mmCIF file of C-alpha atoms in Angstrom:
data_model
loop_
_atom_site.group_PDB
_atom_site.id
_atom_site.type_symbol
_atom_site.label_atom_id
_atom_site.label_comp_id
_atom_site.label_asym_id
_atom_site.label_seq_id
_atom_site.Cartn_x
_atom_site.Cartn_y
_atom_site.Cartn_z
ATOM 1 C CA MET A 181 -18.655 -26.908 18.907
ATOM 2 C CA GLN A 182 -15.122 -26.266 20.187
ATOM 3 C CA ARG A 183 -13.652 -28.016 17.156
ATOM 4 C CA THR A 184 -15.697 -25.827 14.809
ATOM 5 C CA VAL A 185 -14.522 -22.660 16.546
ATOM 6 C CA CYS A 186 -10.893 -23.799 16.370
ATOM 7 C CA THR A 187 -11.260 -24.676 12.683
ATOM 8 C CA VAL A 188 -12.766 -21.281 11.863
ATOM 9 C CA ALA A 189 -10.052 -19.490 13.860
ATOM 10 C CA ALA A 190 -7.348 -21.474 12.050
ATOM 11 C CA LEU A 191 -8.860 -20.634 8.642
ATOM 12 C CA VAL A 192 -9.040 -16.941 9.504
ATOM 13 C CA GLY A 193 -5.420 -17.086 10.632
ATOM 14 C CA VAL A 194 -4.337 -18.724 7.373
ATOM 15 C CA VAL A 195 -6.232 -16.161 5.266
ATOM 16 C CA LEU A 196 -4.681 -13.289 7.220
ATOM 17 C CA ALA A 197 -1.196 -14.816 6.931
ATOM 18 C CA VAL A 198 -1.574 -15.149 3.153
ATOM 19 C CA ARG A 199 -2.876 -11.570 2.814
ATOM 20 C CA ILE A 200 -0.022 -10.222 4.957
ATOM 21 C CA ALA A 201 2.512 -12.136 2.858
ATOM 22 C CA ARG A 202 0.988 -10.630 -0.301
ATOM 23 C CA LEU A 203 1.150 -6.975 0.821
ATOM 24 C CA ALA A 204 2.828 -5.209 -2.071
ATOM 25 C CA ILE A 205 3.150 -2.300 -4.445
ATOM 26 C CA VAL A 206 3.418 -3.603 -8.005
ATOM 27 C CA THR A 207 4.180 -1.419 -11.015
ATOM 28 C CA THR A 208 3.176 -2.223 -14.585
ATOM 29 C CA PRO A 209 3.446 -0.077 -17.706
ATOM 30 C CA ASP A 210 -0.257 0.822 -17.393
ATOM 31 C CA HIS A 211 -1.014 1.051 -13.682
ATOM 32 C CA LEU A 212 0.073 0.852 -10.069
ATOM 33 C CA LEU A 213 -1.291 -2.114 -8.108
ATOM 34 C CA VAL A 214 -1.487 -1.690 -4.337
ATOM 35 C CA ARG A 215 -2.241 -4.845 -2.353
ATOM 36 C CA ASN A 216 -3.348 -3.962 1.163
ATOM 37 C CA LEU A 217 -4.525 -6.339 3.880
ATOM 38 C CA PHE A 218 -8.239 -6.266 3.052
ATOM 39 C CA ARG A 219 -8.387 -4.650 -0.381
ATOM 40 C CA SER A 220 -6.341 -4.235 -3.530
ATOM 41 C CA TYR A 221 -6.329 -1.154 -5.774
ATOM 42 C CA LYS A 222 -5.388 -0.845 -9.438
ATOM 43 C CA VAL A 223 -4.734 2.820 -10.279
ATOM 44 C CA PRO A 224 -3.829 3.936 -13.832
ATOM 45 C CA TRP A 225 -0.717 6.141 -13.894
ATOM 46 C CA ALA A 226 -2.678 9.024 -15.434
ATOM 47 C CA GLN A 227 -4.904 9.130 -12.314
ATOM 48 C CA ILE A 228 -1.979 9.589 -9.892
ATOM 49 C CA SER A 229 -1.141 13.188 -9.006
ATOM 50 C CA SER A 230 1.619 12.492 -6.467
ATOM 51 C CA ILE A 231 3.193 9.840 -4.254
ATOM 52 C CA ASP A 232 4.220 10.843 -0.731
ATOM 53 C CA ARG A 233 6.298 9.305 2.048
ATOM 54 C CA PRO A 234 4.497 7.542 4.892
ATOM 55 C CA ARG A 235 3.250 9.714 7.736
ATOM 56 C CA LEU A 236 3.721 8.712 11.343
ATOM 57 C CA HIS A 237 0.035 9.266 12.131
ATOM 58 C CA GLY A 238 -1.890 9.851 8.939
ATOM 59 C CA ALA A 239 -5.476 10.942 8.505
ATOM 60 C CA THR A 240 -7.786 8.029 9.376
ATOM 61 C CA ARG A 241 -4.639 6.043 10.248
ATOM 62 C CA LYS A 242 -3.361 6.049 6.658
ATOM 63 C CA THR A 243 0.266 5.617 7.599
ATOM 64 C CA GLY A 244 1.655 3.852 4.517
ATOM 65 C CA ILE A 245 3.053 5.361 1.326
ATOM 66 C CA VAL A 246 0.333 7.758 0.181
ATOM 67 C CA ILE A 247 -0.879 7.671 -3.418
ATOM 68 C CA ASN A 248 -2.781 10.876 -4.182
ATOM 69 C CA ARG A 249 -5.197 10.709 -7.103
ATOM 70 C CA THR A 250 -6.147 13.427 -9.545
ATOM 71 C CA ASP A 251 -9.754 13.343 -8.261
ATOM 72 C CA GLY A 252 -8.542 14.428 -4.796
ATOM 73 C CA SER A 253 -8.840 11.023 -3.124
ATOM 74 C CA SER A 254 -5.873 9.129 -1.717
ATOM 75 C CA LEU A 255 -4.972 5.641 -0.647
ATOM 76 C CA SER A 256 -2.310 4.251 1.618
ATOM 77 C CA ALA A 257 -0.033 1.327 0.734
ATOM 78 C CA THR A 258 0.226 -0.619 3.973
ATOM 79 C CA ALA A 259 3.244 -2.562 2.707
ATOM 80 C CA TYR A 260 5.257 0.483 3.819
ATOM 81 C CA VAL A 261 3.629 1.559 7.075
ATOM 82 C CA ARG A 262 5.764 3.827 9.187
ATOM 83 C CA GLY A 263 6.081 2.611 12.742
ATOM 84 C CA PRO A 264 6.934 4.691 15.799
ATOM 85 C CA HIS A 265 10.602 3.628 15.685
ATOM 86 C CA ASN A 266 11.249 4.003 11.942
ATOM 87 C CA ARG A 267 13.367 6.847 10.646
ATOM 88 C CA GLU A 268 11.318 9.465 8.809
ATOM 89 C CA SER A 269 13.090 8.548 5.573
ATOM 90 C CA PHE A 270 12.741 4.747 5.830
ATOM 91 C CA ALA A 271 10.657 4.468 2.619
ATOM 92 C CA GLU A 272 12.212 7.395 0.781
ATOM 93 C CA SER A 273 13.984 5.290 -1.874
ATOM 94 C CA VAL A 274 10.765 3.426 -2.705
ATOM 95 C CA THR A 275 8.796 6.671 -2.835
ATOM 96 C CA ASN A 276 11.399 8.262 -5.114
ATOM 97 C CA ASP A 277 11.380 5.223 -7.415
ATOM 98 C CA LEU A 278 7.579 5.273 -7.618
ATOM 99 C CA GLN A 279 7.566 9.005 -8.390
ATOM 100 C CA ARG A 280 10.104 8.447 -11.186
ATOM 101 C CA ILE A 281 8.163 5.503 -12.634
ATOM 102 C CA ALA A 282 4.906 7.502 -12.508
ATOM 103 C CA ALA A 283 6.494 10.459 -14.302
ATOM 104 C CA ASP A 284 7.947 8.172 -16.982
ATOM 105 C CA ALA A 285 4.615 6.365 -17.471
ATOM 106 C CA VAL A 286 2.641 9.599 -17.838
ATOM 107 C CA ALA A 287 5.233 11.037 -20.254
ATOM 108 C CA GLN A 288 4.845 8.107 -22.668
#
């Protein structure tokens, strides 16, 4: 029994380590891919209304870079979560790059 519990705990740890290592924001010509810890999102550029800097304490703990959609929903990219000791502008360059890429993709 103890061996089974240890094996399951080790497997969960490995899965979490892999998911943490794969946290990312990936841009393609057609969409933005956001890989969070438990779920990934593929959002076409035309469905993105704005991209905002991380909030210290976001709504429902959404503290990563915020991708606002044209339908009014939003998602948070946990690859850039703002911690209590980060400067407010710690992800500003990434946010600016994503805003530029989104504007270029929609313009094409």
